[in-house]
Structure formats: C-alpha cells, structure tokens
XYZ file of C-alpha atoms in Angstrom:
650
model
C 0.000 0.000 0.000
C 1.267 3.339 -0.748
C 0.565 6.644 0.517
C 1.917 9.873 -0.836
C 2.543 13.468 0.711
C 3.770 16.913 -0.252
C 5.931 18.902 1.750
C 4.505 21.956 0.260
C 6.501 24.539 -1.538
C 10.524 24.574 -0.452
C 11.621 27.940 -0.614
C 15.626 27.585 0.431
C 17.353 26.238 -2.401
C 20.612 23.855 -1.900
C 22.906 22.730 -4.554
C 24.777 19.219 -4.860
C 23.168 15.597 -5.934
C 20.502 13.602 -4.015
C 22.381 11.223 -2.143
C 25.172 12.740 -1.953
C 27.705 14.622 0.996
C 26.970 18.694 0.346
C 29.732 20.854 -0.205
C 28.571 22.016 3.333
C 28.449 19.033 4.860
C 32.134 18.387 3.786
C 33.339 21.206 5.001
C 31.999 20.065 8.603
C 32.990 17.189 8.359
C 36.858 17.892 7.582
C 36.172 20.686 10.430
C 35.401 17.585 12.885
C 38.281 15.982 11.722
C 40.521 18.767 12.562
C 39.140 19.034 16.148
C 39.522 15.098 16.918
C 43.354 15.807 16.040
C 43.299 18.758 18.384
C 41.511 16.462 20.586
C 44.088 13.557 21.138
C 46.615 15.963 21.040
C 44.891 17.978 24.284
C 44.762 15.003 25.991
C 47.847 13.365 25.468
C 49.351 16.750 26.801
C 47.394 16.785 29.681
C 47.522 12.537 30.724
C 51.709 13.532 30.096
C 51.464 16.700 32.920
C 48.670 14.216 35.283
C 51.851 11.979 35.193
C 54.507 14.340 36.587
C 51.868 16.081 38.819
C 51.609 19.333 37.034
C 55.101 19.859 37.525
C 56.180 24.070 37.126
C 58.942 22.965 35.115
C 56.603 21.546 32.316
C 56.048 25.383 31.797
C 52.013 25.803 32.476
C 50.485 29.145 33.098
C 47.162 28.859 33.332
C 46.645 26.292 36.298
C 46.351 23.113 35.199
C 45.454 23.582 31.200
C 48.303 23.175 28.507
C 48.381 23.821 25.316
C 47.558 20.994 23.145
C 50.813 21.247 20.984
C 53.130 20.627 24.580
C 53.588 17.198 23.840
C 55.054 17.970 20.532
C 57.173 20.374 22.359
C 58.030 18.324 25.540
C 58.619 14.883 23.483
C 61.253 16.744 21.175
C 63.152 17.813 24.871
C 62.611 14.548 27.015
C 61.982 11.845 24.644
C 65.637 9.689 26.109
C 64.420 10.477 29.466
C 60.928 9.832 29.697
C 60.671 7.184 26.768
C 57.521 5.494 28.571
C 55.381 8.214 29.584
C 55.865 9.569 26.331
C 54.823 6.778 25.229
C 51.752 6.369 27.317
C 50.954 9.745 27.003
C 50.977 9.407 22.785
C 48.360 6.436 23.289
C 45.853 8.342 25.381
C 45.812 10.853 22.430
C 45.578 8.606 19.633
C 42.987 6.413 20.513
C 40.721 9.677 21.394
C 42.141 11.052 18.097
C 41.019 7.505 16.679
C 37.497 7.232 18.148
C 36.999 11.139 17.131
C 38.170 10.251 13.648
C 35.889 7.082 13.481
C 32.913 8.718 14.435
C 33.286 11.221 11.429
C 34.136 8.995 9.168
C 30.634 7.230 10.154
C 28.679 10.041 10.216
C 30.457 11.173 6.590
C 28.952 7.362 5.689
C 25.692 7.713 6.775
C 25.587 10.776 5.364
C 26.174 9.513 2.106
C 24.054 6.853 2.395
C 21.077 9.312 2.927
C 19.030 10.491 0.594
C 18.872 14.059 0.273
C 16.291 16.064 -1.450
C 17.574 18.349 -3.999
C 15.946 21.697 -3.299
C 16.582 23.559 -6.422
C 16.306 20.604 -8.850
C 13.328 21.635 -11.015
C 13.593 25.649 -9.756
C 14.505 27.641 -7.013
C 12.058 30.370 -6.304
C 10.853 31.443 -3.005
C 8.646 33.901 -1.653
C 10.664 37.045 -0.653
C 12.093 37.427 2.854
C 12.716 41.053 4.623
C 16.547 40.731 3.564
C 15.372 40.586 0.349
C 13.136 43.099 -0.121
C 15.833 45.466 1.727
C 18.561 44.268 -0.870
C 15.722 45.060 -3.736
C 15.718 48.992 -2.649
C 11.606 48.379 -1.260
C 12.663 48.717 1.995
C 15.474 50.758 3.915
C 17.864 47.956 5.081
C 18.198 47.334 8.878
C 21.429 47.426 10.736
C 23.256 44.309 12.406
C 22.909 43.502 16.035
C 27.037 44.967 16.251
C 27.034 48.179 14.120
C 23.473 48.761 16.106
C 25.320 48.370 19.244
C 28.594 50.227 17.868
C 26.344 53.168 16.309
C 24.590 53.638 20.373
C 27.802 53.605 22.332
C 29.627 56.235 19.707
C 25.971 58.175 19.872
C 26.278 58.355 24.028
C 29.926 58.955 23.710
C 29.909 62.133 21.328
C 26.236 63.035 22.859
C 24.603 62.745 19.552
C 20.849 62.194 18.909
C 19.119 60.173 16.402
C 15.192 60.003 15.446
C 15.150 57.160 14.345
C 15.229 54.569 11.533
C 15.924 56.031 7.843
C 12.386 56.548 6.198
C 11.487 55.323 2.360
C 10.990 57.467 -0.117
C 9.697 57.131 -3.639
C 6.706 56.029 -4.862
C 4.213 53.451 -3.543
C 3.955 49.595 -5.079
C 2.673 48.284 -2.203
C 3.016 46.799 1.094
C 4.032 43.597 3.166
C 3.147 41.936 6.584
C 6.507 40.860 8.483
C 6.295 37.177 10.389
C 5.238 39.453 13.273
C 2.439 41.093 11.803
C 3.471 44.558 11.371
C 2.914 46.308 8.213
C 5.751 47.716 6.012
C 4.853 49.961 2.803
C 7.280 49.812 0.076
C 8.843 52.244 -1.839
C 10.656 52.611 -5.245
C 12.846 55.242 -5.628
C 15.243 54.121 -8.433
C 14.692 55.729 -11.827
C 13.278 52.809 -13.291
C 9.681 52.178 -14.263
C 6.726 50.222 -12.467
C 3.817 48.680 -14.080
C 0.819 47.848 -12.369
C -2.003 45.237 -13.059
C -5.313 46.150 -11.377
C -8.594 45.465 -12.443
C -11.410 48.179 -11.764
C -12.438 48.692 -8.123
C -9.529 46.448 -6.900
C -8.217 49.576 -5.169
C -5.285 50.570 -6.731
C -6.583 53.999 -6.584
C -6.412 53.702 -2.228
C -3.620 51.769 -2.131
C -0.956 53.248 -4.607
C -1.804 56.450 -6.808
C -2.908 58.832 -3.904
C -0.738 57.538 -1.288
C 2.286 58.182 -3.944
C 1.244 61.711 -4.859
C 0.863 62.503 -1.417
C 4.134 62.136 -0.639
C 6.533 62.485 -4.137
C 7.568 65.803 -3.638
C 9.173 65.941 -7.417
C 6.640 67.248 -10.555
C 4.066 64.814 -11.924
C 1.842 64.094 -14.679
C -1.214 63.153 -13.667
C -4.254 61.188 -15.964
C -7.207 61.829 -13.547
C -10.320 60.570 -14.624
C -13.207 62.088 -13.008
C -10.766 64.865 -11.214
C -10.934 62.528 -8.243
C -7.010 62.695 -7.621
C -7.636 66.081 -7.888
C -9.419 66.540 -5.635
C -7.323 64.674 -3.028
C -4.396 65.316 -3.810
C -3.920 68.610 -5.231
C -4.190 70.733 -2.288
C -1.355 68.813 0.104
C 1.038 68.932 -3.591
C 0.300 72.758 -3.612
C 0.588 73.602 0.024
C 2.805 71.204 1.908
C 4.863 70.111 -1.638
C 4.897 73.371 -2.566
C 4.919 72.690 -6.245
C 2.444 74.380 -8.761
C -0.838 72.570 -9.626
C -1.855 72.435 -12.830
C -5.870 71.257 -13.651
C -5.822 70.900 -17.578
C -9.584 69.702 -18.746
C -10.371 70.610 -22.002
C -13.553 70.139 -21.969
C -14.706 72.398 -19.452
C -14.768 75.989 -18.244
C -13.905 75.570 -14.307
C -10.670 77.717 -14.174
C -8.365 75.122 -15.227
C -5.148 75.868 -17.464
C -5.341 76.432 -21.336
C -2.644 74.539 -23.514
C -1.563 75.179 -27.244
C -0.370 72.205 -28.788
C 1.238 74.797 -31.464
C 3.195 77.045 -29.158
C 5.559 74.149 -28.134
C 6.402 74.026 -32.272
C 10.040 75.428 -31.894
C 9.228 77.577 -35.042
C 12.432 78.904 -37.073
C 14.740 76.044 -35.842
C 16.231 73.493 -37.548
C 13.170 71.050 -35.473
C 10.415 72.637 -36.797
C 9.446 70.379 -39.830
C 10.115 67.125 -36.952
C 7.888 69.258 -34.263
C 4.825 69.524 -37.069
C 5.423 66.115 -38.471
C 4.764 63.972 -34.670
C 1.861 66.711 -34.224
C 0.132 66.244 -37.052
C 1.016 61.817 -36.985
C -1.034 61.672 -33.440
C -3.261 63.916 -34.931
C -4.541 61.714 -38.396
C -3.710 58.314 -36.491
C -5.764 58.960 -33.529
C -5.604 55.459 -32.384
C -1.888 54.717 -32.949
C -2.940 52.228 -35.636
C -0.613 53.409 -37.772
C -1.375 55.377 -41.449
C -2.351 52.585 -43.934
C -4.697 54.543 -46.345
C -4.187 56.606 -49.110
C -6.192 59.554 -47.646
C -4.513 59.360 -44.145
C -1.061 59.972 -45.490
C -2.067 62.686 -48.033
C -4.010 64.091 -45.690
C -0.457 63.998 -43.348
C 1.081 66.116 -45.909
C -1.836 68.174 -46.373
C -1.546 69.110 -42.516
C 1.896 69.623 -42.231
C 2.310 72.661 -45.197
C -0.837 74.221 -43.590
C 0.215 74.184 -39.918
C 3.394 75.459 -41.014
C 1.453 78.021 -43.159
C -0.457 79.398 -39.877
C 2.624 79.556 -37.558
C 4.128 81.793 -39.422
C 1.521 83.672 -40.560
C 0.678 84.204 -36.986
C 3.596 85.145 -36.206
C 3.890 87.902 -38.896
C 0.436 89.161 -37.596
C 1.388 89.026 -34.355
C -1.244 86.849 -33.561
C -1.474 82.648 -32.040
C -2.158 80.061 -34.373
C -3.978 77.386 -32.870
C -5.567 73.974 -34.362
C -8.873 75.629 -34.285
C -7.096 78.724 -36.320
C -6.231 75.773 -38.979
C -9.761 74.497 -39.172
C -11.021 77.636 -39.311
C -8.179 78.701 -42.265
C -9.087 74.914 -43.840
C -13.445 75.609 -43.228
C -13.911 79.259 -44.199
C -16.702 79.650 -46.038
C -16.206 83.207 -47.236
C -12.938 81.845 -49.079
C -12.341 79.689 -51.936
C -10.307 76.793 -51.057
C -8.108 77.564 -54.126
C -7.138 81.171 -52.869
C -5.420 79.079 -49.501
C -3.417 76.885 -51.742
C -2.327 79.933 -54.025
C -1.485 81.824 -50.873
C 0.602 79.499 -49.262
C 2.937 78.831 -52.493
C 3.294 82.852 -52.870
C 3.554 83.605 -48.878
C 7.102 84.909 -47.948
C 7.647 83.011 -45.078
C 10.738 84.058 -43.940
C 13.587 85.929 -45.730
C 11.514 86.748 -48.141
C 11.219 83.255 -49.206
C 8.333 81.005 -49.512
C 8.710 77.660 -47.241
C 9.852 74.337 -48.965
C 7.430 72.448 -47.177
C 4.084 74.789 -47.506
C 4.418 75.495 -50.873
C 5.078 71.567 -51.789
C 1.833 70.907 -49.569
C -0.083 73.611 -51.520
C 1.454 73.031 -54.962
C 0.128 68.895 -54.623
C -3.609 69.704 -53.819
C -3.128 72.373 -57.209
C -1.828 69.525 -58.886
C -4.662 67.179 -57.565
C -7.952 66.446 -59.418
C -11.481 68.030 -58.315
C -12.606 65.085 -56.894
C -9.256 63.708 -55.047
C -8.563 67.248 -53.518
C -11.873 67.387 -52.457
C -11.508 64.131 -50.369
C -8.124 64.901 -49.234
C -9.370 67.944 -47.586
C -12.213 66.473 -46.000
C -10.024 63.688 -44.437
C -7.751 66.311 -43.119
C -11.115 68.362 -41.567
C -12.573 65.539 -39.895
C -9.464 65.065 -37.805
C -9.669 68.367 -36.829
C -13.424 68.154 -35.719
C -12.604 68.080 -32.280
C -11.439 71.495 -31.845
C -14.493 73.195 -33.258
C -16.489 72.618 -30.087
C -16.028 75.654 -28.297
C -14.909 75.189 -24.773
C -12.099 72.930 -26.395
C -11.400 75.001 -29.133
C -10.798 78.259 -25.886
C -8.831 75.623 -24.298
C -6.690 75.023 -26.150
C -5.864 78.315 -27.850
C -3.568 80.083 -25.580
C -0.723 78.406 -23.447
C -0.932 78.841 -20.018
C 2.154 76.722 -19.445
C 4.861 75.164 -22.123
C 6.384 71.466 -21.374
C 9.627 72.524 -20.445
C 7.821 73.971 -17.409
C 7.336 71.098 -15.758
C 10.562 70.195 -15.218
C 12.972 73.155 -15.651
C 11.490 75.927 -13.716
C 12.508 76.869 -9.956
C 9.402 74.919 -8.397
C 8.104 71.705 -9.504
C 4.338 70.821 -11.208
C 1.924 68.805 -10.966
C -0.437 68.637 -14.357
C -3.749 66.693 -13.569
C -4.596 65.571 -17.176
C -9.085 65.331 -16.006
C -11.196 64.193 -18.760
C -14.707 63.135 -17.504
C -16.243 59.760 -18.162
C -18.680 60.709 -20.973
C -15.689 63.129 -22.897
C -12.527 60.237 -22.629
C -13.001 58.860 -25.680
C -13.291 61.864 -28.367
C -10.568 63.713 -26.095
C -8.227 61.091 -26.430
C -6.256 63.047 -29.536
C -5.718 65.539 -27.887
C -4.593 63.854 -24.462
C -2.458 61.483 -27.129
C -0.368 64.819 -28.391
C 0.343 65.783 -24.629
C 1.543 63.201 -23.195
C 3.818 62.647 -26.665
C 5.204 66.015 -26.820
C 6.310 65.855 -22.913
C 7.636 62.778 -23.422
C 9.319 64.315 -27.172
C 10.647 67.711 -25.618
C 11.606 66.181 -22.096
C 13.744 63.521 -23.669
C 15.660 65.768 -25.881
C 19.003 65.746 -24.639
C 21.720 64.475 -22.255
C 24.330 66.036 -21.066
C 27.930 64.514 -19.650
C 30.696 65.457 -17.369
C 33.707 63.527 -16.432
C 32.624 60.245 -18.312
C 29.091 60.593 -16.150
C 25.470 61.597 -17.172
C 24.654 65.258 -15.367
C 21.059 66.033 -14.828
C 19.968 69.284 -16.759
C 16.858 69.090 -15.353
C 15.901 70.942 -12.237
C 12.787 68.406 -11.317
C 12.578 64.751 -11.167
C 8.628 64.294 -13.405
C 6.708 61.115 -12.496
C 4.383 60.425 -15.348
C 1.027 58.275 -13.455
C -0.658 57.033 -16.302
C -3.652 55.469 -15.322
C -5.501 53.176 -17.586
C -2.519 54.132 -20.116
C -3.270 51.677 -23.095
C -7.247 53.937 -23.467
C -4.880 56.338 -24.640
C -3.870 53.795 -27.723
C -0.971 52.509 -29.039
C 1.543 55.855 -27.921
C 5.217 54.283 -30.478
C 6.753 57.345 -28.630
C 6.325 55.669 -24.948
C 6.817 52.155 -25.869
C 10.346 53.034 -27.794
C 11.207 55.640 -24.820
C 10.536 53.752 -21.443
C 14.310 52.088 -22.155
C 15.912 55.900 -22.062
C 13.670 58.179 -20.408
C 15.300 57.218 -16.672
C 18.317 58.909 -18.208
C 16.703 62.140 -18.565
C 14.746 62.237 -14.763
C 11.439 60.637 -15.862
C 9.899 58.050 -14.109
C 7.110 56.377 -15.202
C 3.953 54.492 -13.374
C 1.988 52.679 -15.698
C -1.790 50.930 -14.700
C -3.663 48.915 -16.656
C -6.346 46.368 -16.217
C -4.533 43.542 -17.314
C -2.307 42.080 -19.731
C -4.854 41.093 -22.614
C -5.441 45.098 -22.681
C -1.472 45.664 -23.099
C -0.964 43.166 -25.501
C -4.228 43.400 -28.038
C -3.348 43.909 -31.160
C -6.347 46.140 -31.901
C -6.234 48.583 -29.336
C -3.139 47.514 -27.400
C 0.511 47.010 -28.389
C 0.422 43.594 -29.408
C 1.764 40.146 -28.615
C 5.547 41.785 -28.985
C 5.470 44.806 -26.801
C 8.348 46.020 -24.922
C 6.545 47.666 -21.950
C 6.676 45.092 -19.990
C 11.097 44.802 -20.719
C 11.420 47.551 -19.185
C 9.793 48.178 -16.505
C 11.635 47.323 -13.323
C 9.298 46.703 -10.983
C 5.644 44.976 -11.595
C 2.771 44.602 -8.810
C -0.709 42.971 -9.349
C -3.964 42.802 -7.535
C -6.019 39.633 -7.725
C -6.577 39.507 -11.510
C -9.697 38.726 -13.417
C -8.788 37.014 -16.468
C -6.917 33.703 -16.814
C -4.328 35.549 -19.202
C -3.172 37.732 -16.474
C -2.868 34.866 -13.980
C -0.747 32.811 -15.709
C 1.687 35.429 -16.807
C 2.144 36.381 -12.878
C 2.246 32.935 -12.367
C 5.086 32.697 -15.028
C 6.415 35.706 -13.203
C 6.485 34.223 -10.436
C 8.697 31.271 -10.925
C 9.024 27.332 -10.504
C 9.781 25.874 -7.045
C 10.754 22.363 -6.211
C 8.888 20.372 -3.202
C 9.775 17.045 -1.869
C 6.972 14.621 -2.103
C 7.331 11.314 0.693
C 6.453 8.780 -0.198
C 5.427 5.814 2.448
C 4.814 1.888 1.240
C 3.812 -0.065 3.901
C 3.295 -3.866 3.463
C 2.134 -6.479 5.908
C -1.193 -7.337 7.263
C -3.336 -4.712 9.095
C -4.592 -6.764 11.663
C -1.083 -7.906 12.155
C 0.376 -6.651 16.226
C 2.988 -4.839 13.707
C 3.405 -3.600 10.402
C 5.631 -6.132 8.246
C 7.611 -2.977 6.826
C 7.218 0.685 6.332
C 9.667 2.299 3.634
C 9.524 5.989 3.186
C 11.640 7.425 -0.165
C 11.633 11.317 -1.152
C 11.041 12.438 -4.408
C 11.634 15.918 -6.043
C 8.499 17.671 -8.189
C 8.218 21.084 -9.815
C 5.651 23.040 -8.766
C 4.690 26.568 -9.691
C 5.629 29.019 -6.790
C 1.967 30.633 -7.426
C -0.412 28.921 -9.337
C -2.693 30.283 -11.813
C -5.710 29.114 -9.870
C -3.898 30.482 -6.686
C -3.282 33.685 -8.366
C -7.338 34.092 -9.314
C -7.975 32.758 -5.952
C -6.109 35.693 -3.730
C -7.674 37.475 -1.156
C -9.437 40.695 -2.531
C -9.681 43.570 -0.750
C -13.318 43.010 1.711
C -15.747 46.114 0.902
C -19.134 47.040 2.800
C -22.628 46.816 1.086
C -21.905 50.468 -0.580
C -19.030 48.732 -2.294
C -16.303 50.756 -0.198
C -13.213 48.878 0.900
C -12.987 48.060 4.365
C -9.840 45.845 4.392
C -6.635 45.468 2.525
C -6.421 42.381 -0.091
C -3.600 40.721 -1.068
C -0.803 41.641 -4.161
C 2.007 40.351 -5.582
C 5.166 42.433 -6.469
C 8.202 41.703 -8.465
C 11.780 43.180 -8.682
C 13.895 42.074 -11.554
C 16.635 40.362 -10.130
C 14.796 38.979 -6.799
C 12.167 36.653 -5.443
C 8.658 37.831 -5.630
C 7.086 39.664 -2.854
C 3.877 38.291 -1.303
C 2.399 41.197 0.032
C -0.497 43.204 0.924
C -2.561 45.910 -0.554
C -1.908 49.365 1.586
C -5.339 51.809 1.987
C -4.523 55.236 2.450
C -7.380 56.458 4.547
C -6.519 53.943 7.447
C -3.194 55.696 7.501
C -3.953 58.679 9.442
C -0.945 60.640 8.254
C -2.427 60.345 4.165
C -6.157 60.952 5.714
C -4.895 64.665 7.221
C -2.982 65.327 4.057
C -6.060 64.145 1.754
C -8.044 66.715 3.981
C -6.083 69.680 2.563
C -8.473 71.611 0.893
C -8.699 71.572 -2.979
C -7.535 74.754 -4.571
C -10.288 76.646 -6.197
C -8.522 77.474 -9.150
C -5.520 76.628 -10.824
C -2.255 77.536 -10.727
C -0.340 79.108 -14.056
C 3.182 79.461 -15.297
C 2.278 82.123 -17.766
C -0.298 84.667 -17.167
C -3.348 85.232 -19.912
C -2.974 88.432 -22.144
C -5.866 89.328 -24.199
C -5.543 89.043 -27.804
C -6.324 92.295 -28.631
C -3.575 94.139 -27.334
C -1.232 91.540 -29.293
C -3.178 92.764 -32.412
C -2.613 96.211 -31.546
C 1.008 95.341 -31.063
C-alpha cells in the first residue's frame, strides 16, 4: 500500500546531488576531523602533565590547562628520558584522536548513504524574505545587532541624537506583513519604471496612486479621470509640496489651465518640420494604428504645409495660431479653397522666401484632381473636428504653461490631465499629443561630465498614467521607457490587465516592450486567466519534496511487516494560476467601499517575488490629514493670460 505526501513549496534552495555529501556538509565534516586531532593531542598533553603532577617545570600558566601542541614540544626535549610516559601519554591521544576520527568517518557514511532532497532541482524560487526586499531597494535595510550596538555607544559617547530609523521614499507599489504582523509599505525610488495590473475597483486607486502623490515631492503628470485625484491630492502637492498645480480639462470651463499644442512648435529652428510632423502623426492616427490609407497619409502632408502656413503667418500678424485657427483657415466659407493653396505657395515666409514644405503641400492639392482634392481635404477636416467645439477650441488656444515647465522651472508641477467619463473617448487626440510632446521635448538631450550623465533638469517628473493603453498605441512611450530614466522621468503605468497591453487592436500587441522595461511589476487579484498565468510565469518554478510511504504487511497484524519511506523531487509553480485568481481581494461594505486590505504580488527584476499586501490610504492617518487639505479653487499658471487684442494692436 502506498501513501503519498507533499511537503509543500521549499523555498531555500541547496545545490549538490541527491544522495550525496553537500559541499557544506564536507566542510563540517573535515572541520570535525581537525578538532579530533586537536583532541588527542589535548589530551595526550594533559595525561603527560597528570603523570609528573603538574610539575612548574613543564612550563604551564594557566593552572592546570596546557596547550595541546606541549607534547610535541616536551617529546622533542625529554623523549631519552621519559621514553615510557611519552609513550603512554601518545596512546591516550591517539585512541581519542582515533574514536573522534571514526565517528566522522561514520557520520560522513551515513551521510552519504542518505538520501537528500535536492531543493533547487526543477527551480529555485521562493517567496521574498525582509533581507530581500531590503537588498531590492523596497525597503530601507536594517542594521546588524554589532554596528546597532557600535552606532549607540559612539551616539552616548559624542552626545549625539538620532530620530530614528531612515524613512522610504519614492513612490508606492505596495506593502508587506513581516512574520510578526506589522505592516511595512514599500517604496521605489530608483529611476526605473513600475507597471501595475489592477482590475477596476480592486483599489489601486487607495492603495498606490494617492498615497504616492501625497508624498513624491518631485513634478508629476497626472491622468485623472473624473478629477478625483484632484481633488485629493492637489491641495497637500500645492501647500505642503509646494509645487504648482496644474488642472488641464479641455472640456470644461472651471478655471483650469489652457494649452496650445502649437506654441511648443520650436518655429524657425532646424526642429520645426520634426515638431509639425509627430503633431500632425497623433493627430490623423488617432488610435496609434498606424497610417495605412491613401487619404490618411495625403491628408499627413496636407496638414503639415498648412500648420506650417499658420505659424508663421501668426507670427507675422502678431497673432497665435492654434488647431482651431487651422480648421477655421481649412473651413472658411467666405474663401475659396483655391485662394489658400495659391497663398501658401506665394507667402514669404521668412527671408523673403516662400517655405519648402508649404508650398510643396499647396502646390500637390493644385496639382490634384477636383474630386481627389476634395476628399483629401475632407479627411484632413474631420481630424480636426474636435477642436471646433467651443470650450475645447478656448482651451486650447492660448498656453498657459509650455512642457519645459514642468521640469525646468525653480518649483516643480503637478499637471492633472481630467477628462470626464462621458468626454474620454473623443478627447483622447488631444490627451495622445500631450503626453507625446512631454515625453518628445523632455527627452531631448543628455548632457555629460567627467565620463558621467549630469542632470539638466531641475525636477525629477513622475508620469502616473492610469488606464494608459485607453490612450492607444503611444510608439513614442513604448520606444522611450528604455531611455527616459536617463533624462529624470519616471514612469507608473496601470492597466487592467495584460490582454489590454498586448491586443493587437487597441493595445501594443503580442511583442510589446513595456513590460522589458519596466523594473518593478505589482498585481492585484486579476480577473482574467491571461493575467494569472503570466504572474504565475512571473512568479517562478519551485521544487517540493513529495514522501512517499509503502507499507506492506497485514493490518490486523500486532505490527506492520515494513514501512519504507523514499523522497522524491516535483516542480511546482511558486503561485499557481488558480492560486493567483484565488487571492484574497480587498473586503468592501454593502456600498461597495473597501474596508480591508487584499492581497498583491510584487516583483523586482533580479529577486524573489514579494507576497504582500494591498496598503489603503485612509486607514493611515498621516495620508487621511494630508487628503483633507483643501482643494484649490482654481488653478495655478506658469504664464499669465494676455488678451488678444492688445497683441493685435502690437
């Protein structure tokens, strides 16, 4: 009869062969070998002194305790005088040198005779321990019983005064329970990215976006749907941060910033034609598709000559161009379309010289039959439909603060990207060209000094893109996630899961690199299957022993005939995919509000996973006083509105 039984998951991993002596093992054993010589020589020494009473003249000076090397030294000076106690004396220490010897050599026997479960034999991962998650940068790393002890006395000594353990800093992926039961948050402070899995309601919102911008004291970018981080968080980041806070919703009139996509065109440099071209790309591929149709690409060059066209024109009139200004210029009903096209091959751009890329723009709809440059110029109009509704359209048709700001002025921002439920989708263009031109002008440059990157940036920007893949397929951040730590950004991705980061439709496909580089990766209790078993995958393989017991003889029998018990290795995924679906969610009341902390899993590249626990920021009551800061009533600006008139008059 056999019975079978699982150890459950082994998390210390050894090296060496089942049934065989350990490197460790060896090196106690030879260790035990040493001491049985030290052994028979101690007590031949001492049976030689017992024999001559403990004579002074044997040379003793600690009582009645030699060293075990004097009868070496006392059988090379008396060994014609004393031939028999010598003698004597060198059998009392070999046969306990002998017995010592033996029993090692027994013990080395049976150890190699036992079989021995090899612990890292189909995989070696283990749950994290606190060592680990110190090494991993999560956690500040706790001194050793001595330096603790060395660090107090020189503290009384020189009359110093400490408060305390070192604090975290960074932002937020989580938290862990300690074998006590205390409660740790961790912290990420590296440069390096962190992407989160969290489907909706699991509380990532409570548990890592507000308790990070309450407490990252850099600038951020913030996607706030609803305006509910807003609302929490802006008035502690203005206030006790002391950074500017920035409330950009372009579709509505509530005192919020204004942003012109064209003022950050660096018009009359030698980027210009590059600034135009990735404005006007997000602007006909809405969806980061890519442009496969005819009418999408002429419609790109179409765009680029007239954009160009209005800059400078604007500039010449001392006006602002704006994309509502281009619909407008493409829309006017009181014109003839072909007066545009004439005007922008004749317009003297600059020098006195008509620009290479408007007049090739204006010269190929000339060129163009009826029919085609009719449909080319309705393509490019029905990307710019957005902009005629009015409140975007004032907007978005001043700047009230460039890109640059954000991370180059004397105090940091904060820029609340809010776009309300019901307005997400048809502002997603528009959110699509911000977030690509700070990631585009932020990311320009690097500067060195003595063989080392220096920063040139005055403000560390954390970029908390929540629900990030609604915003479409953004090349820009998939291609600059590998370099943008270089230049001070740090980004925080969420999504739902990983079927909405890899969909080829709406996502970035089966190949995407933003999972390569982000450094750290945290998860609440999935939803889907496909998420599961990549965190399981994540997670790693772990070897457990399985015993086996046969047992053979009759039952009724006063005792068993035989019972044989062998060990056997099996692989065994550290966290299963049905474990994975099965973790503890957070608990919520009958209103659907959380009342206590789930589980989540975190992983560090580099180190074992972390098996922690979801952190809620209004049981903390340090975050609950700081989300109590009132919300500023208006927002803050970097440049001050001047009426358009006076710029006319100008």
């Amino acid at each position: 009869m056999n019975h079978q039984a699982s150890a459950g998951p082994i998390h210390s991993g050894s090296h060496g062969h089942a049934s065989r002596v350990t490197v460790r093992q060896r090196r106690a054993f030879s260790a035990l070998a040493g001491v049985s010589v030290l052994a028979g020589l101690q007590s031949a020494s001492q049976y030689f002194a017992h024999l001559f009473d403990y004579q002074p003249a044997l040379g003793n000076q600690l009582g009645h305790l030699y060293a075990p090397w004097s009868i070496l030294q006392w059988s090379f000076q008396w060994s014609d005088q004393y031939p028999d106690a010598l003698m004597r004396a060198g059998s009392v220490g070999l046969v306990v040198s002998a017995a010592g010897l033996l029993s090692v050599a027994v013990a080395k026997a049976v150890a190699g005779n036992t079989a021995k479960a090899h612990l890292s034999l189909h995989g070696s991962a283990r749950w994290a321990m606190q060592s680990d998650i110190e090494i991993a940068g999560l956690l500040p790393r706790s001194a050793g019983v001595l330096q603790t002890l060395f660090t107090g006395l020189s503290d009384v000594i020189l009359g110093r005064q400490r408060k305390g353990r070192a604090q975290p800093a960074g932002v937020y992926v989580g938290g862990w329970q300690d074998p006590s039961g205390r409660f740790h948050y961790l912290r990420h402070n590296g440069p390096e990215h962190v992407l989160t899995y969290a489907p909706t309601r699991s509380g990532k919102g409570v548990g890592l976006v507000i308790p990070t911008l309450l407490s990252w004291p850099h600038s951020a970018v913030i996607t706030d749907l609803k305006g509910e981080l807003w609302a929490l968080t802006a008035g502690w980041r203005q206030q006790h941060a002391k950074t500017k806070v920035l409330r950009f919703e372009p579709a509505a009139n509530n005192g919020g910033v204004c942003w012109n996509p064209l003022e950050e065109i660096r018009l009359g440099t030698e980027h210009e034609v590059g600034d135009v071209q990735n404005l006007v790309t997000l602007i006909v591929d809405p969806d980061g598709k890519g442009m496969n149709s005819h009418w999408q690409k002429t419609a790109f060059a179409l765009l680029n000559g007239v954009i160009l066209h209005a800059l400078y024109k604007a500039r010449n009139d001392a006006e602002q161009a704006s994309l509502p200004s281009v619909d407008a210029m493409l829309s006017n009903p009181d014109r003839d379309i072909g007066e545009l096209w004439m005007e922008m091959v004749t317009y003297e751009h600059t020098d006195g010289q008509n620009h290479r890329v408007v007049g090739s723009a204006a010269r190929d709809m000339l060129d163009r039959p009826d029919e085609e440059a009719g449909s080319v110029l309705s393509t490019a109009k029905s990307y710019l439909s957005l902009y005629r509704d009015p409140v975007v359209a004032q907007n978005i048709s001043r700047c009230d603060f460039k890109v640059r700001d954000l991370m180059h002025r004397n105090v940091a921002a904060s820029l609340y990207i809010v776009t309300q439920p019901n307005d997400k989708a048809r502002l997603r263009p528009l959110v699509r060209i911000l977030v690509n031109m700070i990631v585009r002008l932020l990311a320009d440059r690097m500067e060195f000094k003595d063989g080392k990157s220096v920063a040139h940036y005055k403000h560390r920007l954390l970029m908390m893109l929540d629900e990030f893949p609604s915003l479409g397929k953004l090349e820009i951040l998939q291609e600059s996630l590998a370099f943008l730590a270089g230049y001070g950004i740090k980004c925080y991705l969420i999504c739902q899961d990983i079927n909405q980061l890899k969909s080829r439709e709406a996502g970035y496909g089966p190949d995407e690199s933003i999972t390569s580089n982000c450094h750290v990766q945290n998860a609440f209790p999935p939803n889907r299957i496909e998420t599961a078993e990549h965190l399981s995958r994540l997670t790693g393989q772990t070897t457990i022993v399985k015993e086996q017991i046969t047992v053979s003889g009759k039952r009724t029998a006063g005792l068993l005939g035989q019972v044989s018990r062998s060990l056997q290795e099996v692989q065994r995924p550290l966290l299963t995919p049905d474990e994975c679906l099965r973790m503890q969610g957070p608990r919520k009341n009958s209103d659907g509000e959380i009342e206590q902390a789930g589980d989540m899993v975190i992983y560090v590249a580099g180190y074992p996973a972390i098996y922690g626990k979801q952190a809620l920021y209004f049981k903390d009551p340090v975050f609950a006083a700081r989300a109590a800061v009132p919300t500023p009533m208006t927002s803050d600006r970097f440049i001050e509105p001047v009426q358009v008139e006076h710029i006319i008059r100008l």
